[in-house]
Backbone atoms as SQL, in Angstrom:
CREATE TABLE atoms (id INTEGER PRIMARY KEY, chain TEXT, resi INTEGER, resn TEXT, atom TEXT, x REAL, y REAL, z REAL);
INSERT INTO atoms VALUES
  (1, 'A', 1, 'MET', 'N', -2.769, 56.951, -13.250),
  (2, 'A', 1, 'MET', 'CA', -3.483, 58.032, -13.881),
  (3, 'A', 1, 'MET', 'C', -3.881, 57.623, -15.290),
  (4, 'A', 2, 'VAL', 'N', -5.162, 57.832, -15.613),
  (5, 'A', 2, 'VAL', 'CA', -5.674, 57.455, -16.926),
  (6, 'A', 2, 'VAL', 'C', -5.642, 58.677, -17.833),
  (7, 'A', 3, 'THR', 'N', -5.039, 58.533, -19.001),
  (8, 'A', 3, 'THR', 'CA', -4.934, 59.660, -19.917),
  (9, 'A', 3, 'THR', 'C', -5.905, 59.559, -21.076),
  (10, 'A', 4, 'GLU', 'N', -6.325, 58.370, -21.415),
  (11, 'A', 4, 'GLU', 'CA', -7.249, 58.175, -22.527),
  (12, 'A', 4, 'GLU', 'C', -8.577, 57.664, -22.002),
  (13, 'A', 5, 'ALA', 'N', -9.641, 58.041, -22.697),
  (14, 'A', 5, 'ALA', 'CA', -10.969, 57.557, -22.344),
  (15, 'A', 5, 'ALA', 'C', -11.147, 56.149, -22.906),
  (16, 'A', 6, 'ASP', 'N', -11.615, 55.271, -22.059),
  (17, 'A', 6, 'ASP', 'CA', -11.840, 53.886, -22.467),
  (18, 'A', 6, 'ASP', 'C', -13.275, 53.747, -22.956),
  (19, 'A', 7, 'PRO', 'N', -13.479, 53.468, -24.255),
  (20, 'A', 7, 'PRO', 'CA', -14.846, 53.364, -24.772),
  (21, 'A', 7, 'PRO', 'C', -15.647, 52.238, -24.126),
  (22, 'A', 8, 'ALA', 'N', -14.983, 51.167, -23.748),
  (23, 'A', 8, 'ALA', 'CA', -15.701, 50.062, -23.120),
  (24, 'A', 8, 'ALA', 'C', -16.249, 50.481, -21.758),
  (25, 'A', 9, 'PHE', 'N', -15.499, 51.290, -21.019),
  (26, 'A', 9, 'PHE', 'CA', -15.969, 51.767, -19.724),
  (27, 'A', 9, 'PHE', 'C', -17.212, 52.626, -19.886),
  (28, 'A', 10, 'PHE', 'N', -17.200, 53.534, -20.880),
  (29, 'A', 10, 'PHE', 'CA', -18.354, 54.393, -21.104),
  (30, 'A', 10, 'PHE', 'C', -19.570, 53.595, -21.541),
  (31, 'A', 11, 'THR', 'N', -19.377, 52.582, -22.349),
  (32, 'A', 11, 'THR', 'CA', -20.485, 51.740, -22.782),
  (33, 'A', 11, 'THR', 'C', -21.097, 51.013, -21.594),
  (34, 'A', 12, 'ILE', 'N', -20.259, 50.473, -20.733),
  (35, 'A', 12, 'ILE', 'CA', -20.761, 49.778, -19.544),
  (36, 'A', 12, 'ILE', 'C', -21.469, 50.755, -18.611),
  (37, 'A', 13, 'ALA', 'N', -20.909, 51.947, -18.444),
  (38, 'A', 13, 'ALA', 'CA', -21.527, 52.940, -17.564),
  (39, 'A', 13, 'ALA', 'C', -22.882, 53.393, -18.104),
  (40, 'A', 14, 'ILE', 'N', -22.979, 53.601, -19.400),
  (41, 'A', 14, 'ILE', 'CA', -24.256, 54.013, -19.992),
  (42, 'A', 14, 'ILE', 'C', -25.274, 52.898, -19.898),
  (43, 'A', 15, 'ASP', 'N', -24.847, 51.657, -20.143),
  (44, 'A', 15, 'ASP', 'CA', -25.767, 50.525, -20.009),
  (45, 'A', 15, 'ASP', 'C', -26.257, 50.375, -18.577),
  (46, 'A', 16, 'ALA', 'N', -25.367, 50.544, -17.617),
  (47, 'A', 16, 'ALA', 'CA', -25.771, 50.454, -16.213),
  (48, 'A', 16, 'ALA', 'C', -26.740, 51.576, -15.849),
  (49, 'A', 17, 'ALA', 'N', -26.483, 52.766, -16.363),
  (50, 'A', 17, 'ALA', 'CA', -27.380, 53.891, -16.094),
  (51, 'A', 17, 'ALA', 'C', -28.746, 53.668, -16.732),
  (52, 'A', 18, 'LEU', 'N', -28.780, 53.085, -17.920),
  (53, 'A', 18, 'LEU', 'CA', -30.063, 52.773, -18.558),
  (54, 'A', 18, 'LEU', 'C', -30.868, 51.775, -17.731),
  (55, 'A', 19, 'VAL', 'N', -30.206, 50.762, -17.212),
  (56, 'A', 19, 'VAL', 'CA', -30.886, 49.771, -16.374),
  (57, 'A', 19, 'VAL', 'C', -31.396, 50.421, -15.086),
  (58, 'A', 20, 'LEU', 'N', -30.569, 51.259, -14.476),
  (59, 'A', 20, 'LEU', 'CA', -30.951, 51.928, -13.237),
  (60, 'A', 20, 'LEU', 'C', -32.147, 52.854, -13.442),
  (61, 'A', 21, 'VAL', 'N', -32.104, 53.669, -14.462),
  (62, 'A', 21, 'VAL', 'CA', -33.206, 54.610, -14.711),
  (63, 'A', 21, 'VAL', 'C', -34.479, 53.859, -15.097),
  (64, 'A', 22, 'SER', 'N', -34.350, 52.774, -15.824),
  (65, 'A', 22, 'SER', 'CA', -35.524, 51.970, -16.158),
  (66, 'A', 22, 'SER', 'C', -36.150, 51.360, -14.906),
  (67, 'A', 23, 'GLY', 'N', -35.315, 50.901, -13.996),
  (68, 'A', 23, 'GLY', 'CA', -35.821, 50.382, -12.723),
  (69, 'A', 23, 'GLY', 'C', -36.523, 51.456, -11.910),
  (70, 'A', 24, 'LEU', 'N', -35.991, 52.677, -11.949),
  (71, 'A', 24, 'LEU', 'CA', -36.645, 53.783, -11.254),
  (72, 'A', 24, 'LEU', 'C', -38.003, 54.091, -11.863),
  (73, 'A', 25, 'CYS', 'N', -38.134, 53.943, -13.170),
  (74, 'A', 25, 'CYS', 'CA', -39.443, 54.137, -13.811),
  (75, 'A', 25, 'CYS', 'C', -40.449, 53.103, -13.311),
  (76, 'A', 26, 'VAL', 'N', -40.004, 51.881, -13.134),
  (77, 'A', 26, 'VAL', 'CA', -40.896, 50.840, -12.622),
  (78, 'A', 26, 'VAL', 'C', -41.334, 51.167, -11.195),
  (79, 'A', 27, 'LEU', 'N', -40.401, 51.609, -10.364),
  (80, 'A', 27, 'LEU', 'CA', -40.758, 51.980, -8.993),
  (81, 'A', 27, 'LEU', 'C', -41.714, 53.169, -8.958),
  (82, 'A', 28, 'CYS', 'N', -41.501, 54.137, -9.825),
  (83, 'A', 28, 'CYS', 'CA', -42.409, 55.285, -9.870),
  (84, 'A', 28, 'CYS', 'C', -43.782, 54.894, -10.388),
  (85, 'A', 29, 'SER', 'N', -43.845, 53.956, -11.305),
  (86, 'A', 29, 'SER', 'CA', -45.152, 53.526, -11.789),
  (87, 'A', 29, 'SER', 'C', -45.929, 52.793, -10.701),
  (88, 'A', 30, 'TYR', 'N', -45.235, 52.135, -9.788),
  (89, 'A', 30, 'TYR', 'CA', -45.916, 51.546, -8.640),
  (90, 'A', 30, 'TYR', 'C', -46.563, 52.642, -7.791),
  (91, 'A', 31, 'ARG', 'N', -45.837, 53.755, -7.608),
  (92, 'A', 31, 'ARG', 'CA', -46.377, 54.876, -6.830),
  (93, 'A', 31, 'ARG', 'C', -47.559, 55.519, -7.552),
  (94, 'A', 32, 'VAL', 'N', -47.544, 55.527, -8.885),
  (95, 'A', 32, 'VAL', 'CA', -48.677, 56.079, -9.631),
  (96, 'A', 32, 'VAL', 'C', -49.914, 55.211, -9.420),
  (97, 'A', 33, 'ILE', 'N', -49.722, 53.909, -9.405),
  (98, 'A', 33, 'ILE', 'CA', -50.867, 52.999, -9.266),
  (99, 'A', 33, 'ILE', 'C', -51.353, 52.943, -7.827),
  (100, 'A', 34, 'ARG', 'N', -50.456, 52.845, -6.867),
  (101, 'A', 34, 'ARG', 'CA', -50.834, 52.639, -5.470),
  (102, 'A', 34, 'ARG', 'C', -50.659, 53.879, -4.589),
  (103, 'A', 35, 'GLY', 'N', -50.458, 55.045, -5.209),
  (104, 'A', 35, 'GLY', 'CA', -50.223, 56.251, -4.425),
  (105, 'A', 35, 'GLY', 'C', -51.384, 56.564, -3.497),
  (106, 'A', 36, 'PRO', 'N', -51.108, 56.940, -2.267),
  (107, 'A', 36, 'PRO', 'CA', -52.210, 57.194, -1.343),
  (108, 'A', 36, 'PRO', 'C', -52.994, 58.458, -1.684),
  (109, 'A', 37, 'THR', 'N', -52.347, 59.464, -2.268),
  (110, 'A', 37, 'THR', 'CA', -53.046, 60.701, -2.591),
  (111, 'A', 37, 'THR', 'C', -52.761, 61.101, -4.035),
  (112, 'A', 38, 'THR', 'N', -53.570, 62.019, -4.535),
  (113, 'A', 38, 'THR', 'CA', -53.384, 62.498, -5.902),
  (114, 'A', 38, 'THR', 'C', -52.062, 63.251, -6.082),
  (115, 'A', 39, 'PRO', 'N', -51.663, 64.115, -5.142),
  (116, 'A', 39, 'PRO', 'CA', -50.347, 64.757, -5.335),
  (117, 'A', 39, 'PRO', 'C', -49.185, 63.764, -5.406),
  (118, 'A', 40, 'ASP', 'N', -49.270, 62.659, -4.655),
  (119, 'A', 40, 'ASP', 'CA', -48.225, 61.630, -4.771),
  (120, 'A', 40, 'ASP', 'C', -48.171, 61.063, -6.176),
  (121, 'A', 41, 'ARG', 'N', -49.320, 60.865, -6.761),
  (122, 'A', 41, 'ARG', 'CA', -49.374, 60.335, -8.120),
  (123, 'A', 41, 'ARG', 'C', -48.831, 61.332, -9.124),
  (124, 'A', 42, 'VAL', 'N', -49.122, 62.614, -8.916),
  (125, 'A', 42, 'VAL', 'CA', -48.615, 63.647, -9.826),
  (126, 'A', 42, 'VAL', 'C', -47.090, 63.716, -9.754),
  (127, 'A', 43, 'VAL', 'N', -46.551, 63.661, -8.562),
  (128, 'A', 43, 'VAL', 'CA', -45.086, 63.693, -8.407),
  (129, 'A', 43, 'VAL', 'C', -44.455, 62.466, -9.047),
  (130, 'A', 44, 'ALA', 'N', -45.089, 61.307, -8.912),
  (131, 'A', 44, 'ALA', 'CA', -44.562, 60.089, -9.526),
  (132, 'A', 44, 'ALA', 'C', -44.602, 60.181, -11.051),
  (133, 'A', 45, 'LEU', 'N', -45.673, 60.762, -11.601),
  (134, 'A', 45, 'LEU', 'CA', -45.729, 60.946, -13.053),
  (135, 'A', 45, 'LEU', 'C', -44.658, 61.910, -13.535),
  (136, 'A', 46, 'ASP', 'N', -44.392, 62.950, -12.764),
  (137, 'A', 46, 'ASP', 'CA', -43.328, 63.886, -13.115),
  (138, 'A', 46, 'ASP', 'C', -41.964, 63.189, -13.067),
  (139, 'A', 47, 'ALA', 'N', -41.773, 62.334, -12.085),
  (140, 'A', 47, 'ALA', 'CA', -40.520, 61.585, -11.992),
  (141, 'A', 47, 'ALA', 'C', -40.362, 60.629, -13.175),
  (142, 'A', 48, 'ILE', 'N', -41.461, 60.018, -13.600),
  (143, 'A', 48, 'ILE', 'CA', -41.408, 59.138, -14.769),
  (144, 'A', 48, 'ILE', 'C', -41.035, 59.940, -16.013),
  (145, 'A', 49, 'ALA', 'N', -41.624, 61.128, -16.163),
  (146, 'A', 49, 'ALA', 'CA', -41.294, 61.970, -17.323),
  (147, 'A', 49, 'ALA', 'C', -39.816, 62.346, -17.307),
  (148, 'A', 50, 'THR', 'N', -39.301, 62.672, -16.138),
  (149, 'A', 50, 'THR', 'CA', -37.879, 63.011, -16.021),
  (150, 'A', 50, 'THR', 'C', -37.004, 61.806, -16.348),
  (151, 'A', 51, 'ASN', 'N', -37.408, 60.639, -15.889),
  (152, 'A', 51, 'ASN', 'CA', -36.641, 59.424, -16.178),
  (153, 'A', 51, 'ASN', 'C', -36.672, 59.075, -17.665),
  (154, 'A', 52, 'VAL', 'N', -37.795, 59.319, -18.324),
  (155, 'A', 52, 'VAL', 'CA', -37.874, 59.051, -19.765),
  (156, 'A', 52, 'VAL', 'C', -36.947, 59.992, -20.529),
  (157, 'A', 53, 'VAL', 'N', -36.858, 61.243, -20.077),
  (158, 'A', 53, 'VAL', 'CA', -35.909, 62.186, -20.687),
  (159, 'A', 53, 'VAL', 'C', -34.475, 61.673, -20.493),
  (160, 'A', 54, 'ALA', 'N', -34.173, 61.195, -19.293),
  (161, 'A', 54, 'ALA', 'CA', -32.833, 60.654, -19.031),
  (162, 'A', 54, 'ALA', 'C', -32.553, 59.435, -19.901),
  (163, 'A', 55, 'ILE', 'N', -33.549, 58.582, -20.089),
  (164, 'A', 55, 'ILE', 'CA', -33.374, 57.406, -20.947),
  (165, 'A', 55, 'ILE', 'C', -33.094, 57.837, -22.380),
  (166, 'A', 56, 'ALA', 'N', -33.805, 58.854, -22.868),
  (167, 'A', 56, 'ALA', 'CA', -33.579, 59.326, -24.240),
  (168, 'A', 56, 'ALA', 'C', -32.168, 59.889, -24.406),
  (169, 'A', 57, 'VAL', 'N', -31.695, 60.641, -23.416),
  (170, 'A', 57, 'VAL', 'CA', -30.342, 61.198, -23.495),
  (171, 'A', 57, 'VAL', 'C', -29.300, 60.088, -23.428),
  (172, 'A', 58, 'LEU', 'N', -29.487, 59.147, -22.531),
  (173, 'A', 58, 'LEU', 'CA', -28.542, 58.028, -22.442),
  (174, 'A', 58, 'LEU', 'C', -28.535, 57.204, -23.717),
  (175, 'A', 59, 'PHE', 'N', -29.704, 57.026, -24.316),
  (176, 'A', 59, 'PHE', 'CA', -29.768, 56.288, -25.569),
  (177, 'A', 59, 'PHE', 'C', -29.071, 57.066, -26.680),
  (178, 'A', 60, 'ALA', 'N', -29.190, 58.400, -26.655),
  (179, 'A', 60, 'ALA', 'CA', -28.473, 59.219, -27.635),
  (180, 'A', 60, 'ALA', 'C', -26.967, 59.068, -27.461),
  (181, 'A', 61, 'LEU', 'N', -26.505, 59.041, -26.215),
  (182, 'A', 61, 'LEU', 'CA', -25.078, 58.822, -25.970),
  (183, 'A', 61, 'LEU', 'C', -24.643, 57.436, -26.423),
  (184, 'A', 62, 'ARG', 'N', -25.487, 56.456, -26.195),
  (185, 'A', 62, 'ARG', 'CA', -25.151, 55.061, -26.526),
  (186, 'A', 62, 'ARG', 'C', -25.060, 54.853, -28.033),
  (187, 'A', 63, 'THR', 'N', -26.018, 55.450, -28.784),
  (188, 'A', 63, 'THR', 'CA', -26.062, 55.221, -30.228),
  (189, 'A', 63, 'THR', 'C', -25.330, 56.275, -31.029),
  (190, 'A', 64, 'GLY', 'N', -25.078, 57.449, -30.414),
  (191, 'A', 64, 'GLY', 'CA', -24.404, 58.522, -31.135),
  (192, 'A', 64, 'GLY', 'C', -25.315, 59.309, -32.045),
  (193, 'A', 65, 'ARG', 'N', -26.619, 59.210, -31.840),
  (194, 'A', 65, 'ARG', 'CA', -27.579, 59.936, -32.673),
  (195, 'A', 65, 'ARG', 'C', -28.120, 61.142, -31.920),
  (196, 'A', 66, 'GLY', 'N', -27.957, 62.300, -32.496),
  (197, 'A', 66, 'GLY', 'CA', -28.400, 63.528, -31.866),
  (198, 'A', 66, 'GLY', 'C', -29.900, 63.725, -31.875),
  (199, 'A', 67, 'LEU', 'N', -30.616, 62.958, -32.690),
  (200, 'A', 67, 'LEU', 'CA', -32.068, 63.079, -32.761),
  (201, 'A', 67, 'LEU', 'C', -32.711, 62.817, -31.407),
  (202, 'A', 68, 'PHE', 'N', -32.150, 61.904, -30.640),
  (203, 'A', 68, 'PHE', 'CA', -32.741, 61.566, -29.347),
  (204, 'A', 68, 'PHE', 'C', -32.573, 62.685, -28.323),
  (205, 'A', 69, 'VAL', 'N', -31.584, 63.539, -28.509),
  (206, 'A', 69, 'VAL', 'CA', -31.444, 64.708, -27.638),
  (207, 'A', 69, 'VAL', 'C', -32.589, 65.674, -27.911),
  (208, 'A', 70, 'THR', 'N', -32.923, 65.859, -29.178),
  (209, 'A', 70, 'THR', 'CA', -34.065, 66.703, -29.538),
  (210, 'A', 70, 'THR', 'C', -35.356, 66.119, -28.996),
  (211, 'A', 71, 'VAL', 'N', -35.507, 64.819, -29.108),
  (212, 'A', 71, 'VAL', 'CA', -36.689, 64.152, -28.568),
  (213, 'A', 71, 'VAL', 'C', -36.762, 64.350, -27.058),
  (214, 'A', 72, 'SER', 'N', -35.634, 64.270, -26.387),
  (215, 'A', 72, 'SER', 'CA', -35.642, 64.439, -24.934),
  (216, 'A', 72, 'SER', 'C', -36.009, 65.867, -24.543),
  (217, 'A', 73, 'LEU', 'N', -35.579, 66.854, -25.315),
  (218, 'A', 73, 'LEU', 'CA', -35.968, 68.238, -25.033),
  (219, 'A', 73, 'LEU', 'C', -37.471, 68.436, -25.191),
  (220, 'A', 74, 'VAL', 'N', -38.035, 67.876, -26.232),
  (221, 'A', 74, 'VAL', 'CA', -39.485, 67.973, -26.437),
  (222, 'A', 74, 'VAL', 'C', -40.233, 67.255, -25.317),
  (223, 'A', 75, 'LEU', 'N', -39.762, 66.089, -24.924),
  (224, 'A', 75, 'LEU', 'CA', -40.397, 65.363, -23.818),
  (225, 'A', 75, 'LEU', 'C', -40.303, 66.136, -22.511),
  (226, 'A', 76, 'ALA', 'N', -39.199, 66.806, -22.282),
  (227, 'A', 76, 'ALA', 'CA', -39.046, 67.606, -21.064),
  (228, 'A', 76, 'ALA', 'C', -40.031, 68.764, -21.047),
  (229, 'A', 77, 'ILE', 'N', -40.214, 69.425, -22.173),
  (230, 'A', 77, 'ILE', 'CA', -41.166, 70.534, -22.242),
  (231, 'A', 77, 'ILE', 'C', -42.589, 70.034, -22.036),
  (232, 'A', 78, 'ILE', 'N', -42.942, 68.950, -22.688),
  (233, 'A', 78, 'ILE', 'CA', -44.292, 68.386, -22.540),
  (234, 'A', 78, 'ILE', 'C', -44.518, 67.930, -21.102),
  (235, 'A', 79, 'GLY', 'N', -43.525, 67.306, -20.498),
  (236, 'A', 79, 'GLY', 'CA', -43.661, 66.869, -19.115),
  (237, 'A', 79, 'GLY', 'C', -43.844, 68.022, -18.157),
  (238, 'A', 80, 'PHE', 'N', -43.113, 69.112, -18.379),
  (239, 'A', 80, 'PHE', 'CA', -43.248, 70.291, -17.522),
  (240, 'A', 80, 'PHE', 'C', -44.634, 70.902, -17.647),
  (241, 'A', 81, 'VAL', 'N', -45.106, 71.083, -18.869),
  (242, 'A', 81, 'VAL', 'CA', -46.432, 71.679, -19.082),
  (243, 'A', 81, 'VAL', 'C', -47.517, 70.781, -18.499),
  (244, 'A', 82, 'ALA', 'N', -47.397, 69.480, -18.672),
  (245, 'A', 82, 'ALA', 'CA', -48.391, 68.558, -18.125),
  (246, 'A', 82, 'ALA', 'C', -48.390, 68.584, -16.600),
  (247, 'A', 83, 'THR', 'N', -47.232, 68.657, -15.996),
  (248, 'A', 83, 'THR', 'CA', -47.150, 68.701, -14.539),
  (249, 'A', 83, 'THR', 'C', -47.767, 69.987, -13.991),
  (250, 'A', 84, 'VAL', 'N', -47.498, 71.095, -14.640),
  (251, 'A', 84, 'VAL', 'CA', -48.084, 72.365, -14.207),
  (252, 'A', 84, 'VAL', 'C', -49.604, 72.324, -14.363),
  (253, 'A', 85, 'ALA', 'N', -50.097, 71.778, -15.469),
  (254, 'A', 85, 'ALA', 'CA', -51.537, 71.697, -15.692),
  (255, 'A', 85, 'ALA', 'C', -52.219, 70.806, -14.657),
  (256, 'A', 86, 'VAL', 'N', -51.639, 69.659, -14.367),
  (257, 'A', 86, 'VAL', 'CA', -52.237, 68.756, -13.383),
  (258, 'A', 86, 'VAL', 'C', -52.170, 69.357, -11.983),
  (259, 'A', 87, 'ALA', 'N', -51.072, 70.030, -11.658),
  (260, 'A', 87, 'ALA', 'CA', -50.960, 70.673, -10.346),
  (261, 'A', 87, 'ALA', 'C', -52.003, 71.772, -10.191),
  (262, 'A', 88, 'LYS', 'N', -52.228, 72.535, -11.242),
  (263, 'A', 88, 'LYS', 'CA', -53.257, 73.575, -11.180),
  (264, 'A', 88, 'LYS', 'C', -54.637, 72.953, -11.060),
  (265, 'A', 89, 'PHE', 'N', -54.873, 71.842, -11.753),
  (266, 'A', 89, 'PHE', 'CA', -56.161, 71.165, -11.655),
  (267, 'A', 89, 'PHE', 'C', -56.391, 70.628, -10.248),
  (268, 'A', 90, 'VAL', 'N', -55.358, 70.037, -9.661),
  (269, 'A', 90, 'VAL', 'CA', -55.491, 69.507, -8.293),
  (270, 'A', 90, 'VAL', 'C', -55.733, 70.639, -7.300),
  (271, 'A', 91, 'ASP', 'N', -55.076, 71.766, -7.505),
  (272, 'A', 91, 'ASP', 'CA', -55.195, 72.887, -6.589),
  (273, 'A', 91, 'ASP', 'C', -56.516, 73.640, -6.734),
  (274, 'A', 92, 'ALA', 'N', -56.870, 74.019, -7.982),
  (275, 'A', 92, 'ALA', 'CA', -58.012, 74.889, -8.205),
  (276, 'A', 92, 'ALA', 'C', -59.249, 74.174, -8.728),
  (277, 'A', 93, 'GLY', 'N', -59.109, 72.995, -9.272),
  (278, 'A', 93, 'GLY', 'CA', -60.255, 72.278, -9.796),
  (279, 'A', 93, 'GLY', 'C', -60.490, 72.499, -11.280),
  (280, 'A', 94, 'GLU', 'N', -59.808, 73.462, -11.887),
  (281, 'A', 94, 'GLU', 'CA', -59.905, 73.678, -13.325),
  (282, 'A', 94, 'GLU', 'C', -58.571, 74.193, -13.830),
  (283, 'A', 95, 'VAL', 'N', -58.295, 73.928, -15.101),
  (284, 'A', 95, 'VAL', 'CA', -57.018, 74.311, -15.677),
  (285, 'A', 95, 'VAL', 'C', -57.112, 75.676, -16.349),
  (286, 'A', 96, 'ILE', 'N', -58.154, 75.862, -17.147),
  (287, 'A', 96, 'ILE', 'CA', -58.342, 77.127, -17.857),
  (288, 'A', 96, 'ILE', 'C', -59.566, 77.811, -17.271),
  (289, 'A', 97, 'GLU', 'N', -59.385, 79.050, -16.837),
  (290, 'A', 97, 'GLU', 'CA', -60.490, 79.772, -16.236),
  (291, 'A', 97, 'GLU', 'C', -61.273, 80.528, -17.264);
């Protein structure tokens, strides 16, 4: 039974998560470039935005700077609004009526 948190374990886990999420961004960017349909590309862009938010949070954990958490919140809001706007454009053909 482990009673104390091992800082080296957390550092390795955060580094591994950063590598994994970065690799997922590369795979999603392939789907953005080679996606068969526009909705596939929109979903891939949304996944990239989510992964960038995860990278910012992991980087905040890694460095201990809270500024990156604020940056990740702003990126999440911008990503959500952009996804809704693109989905409305794909569906209706215009964003603002």
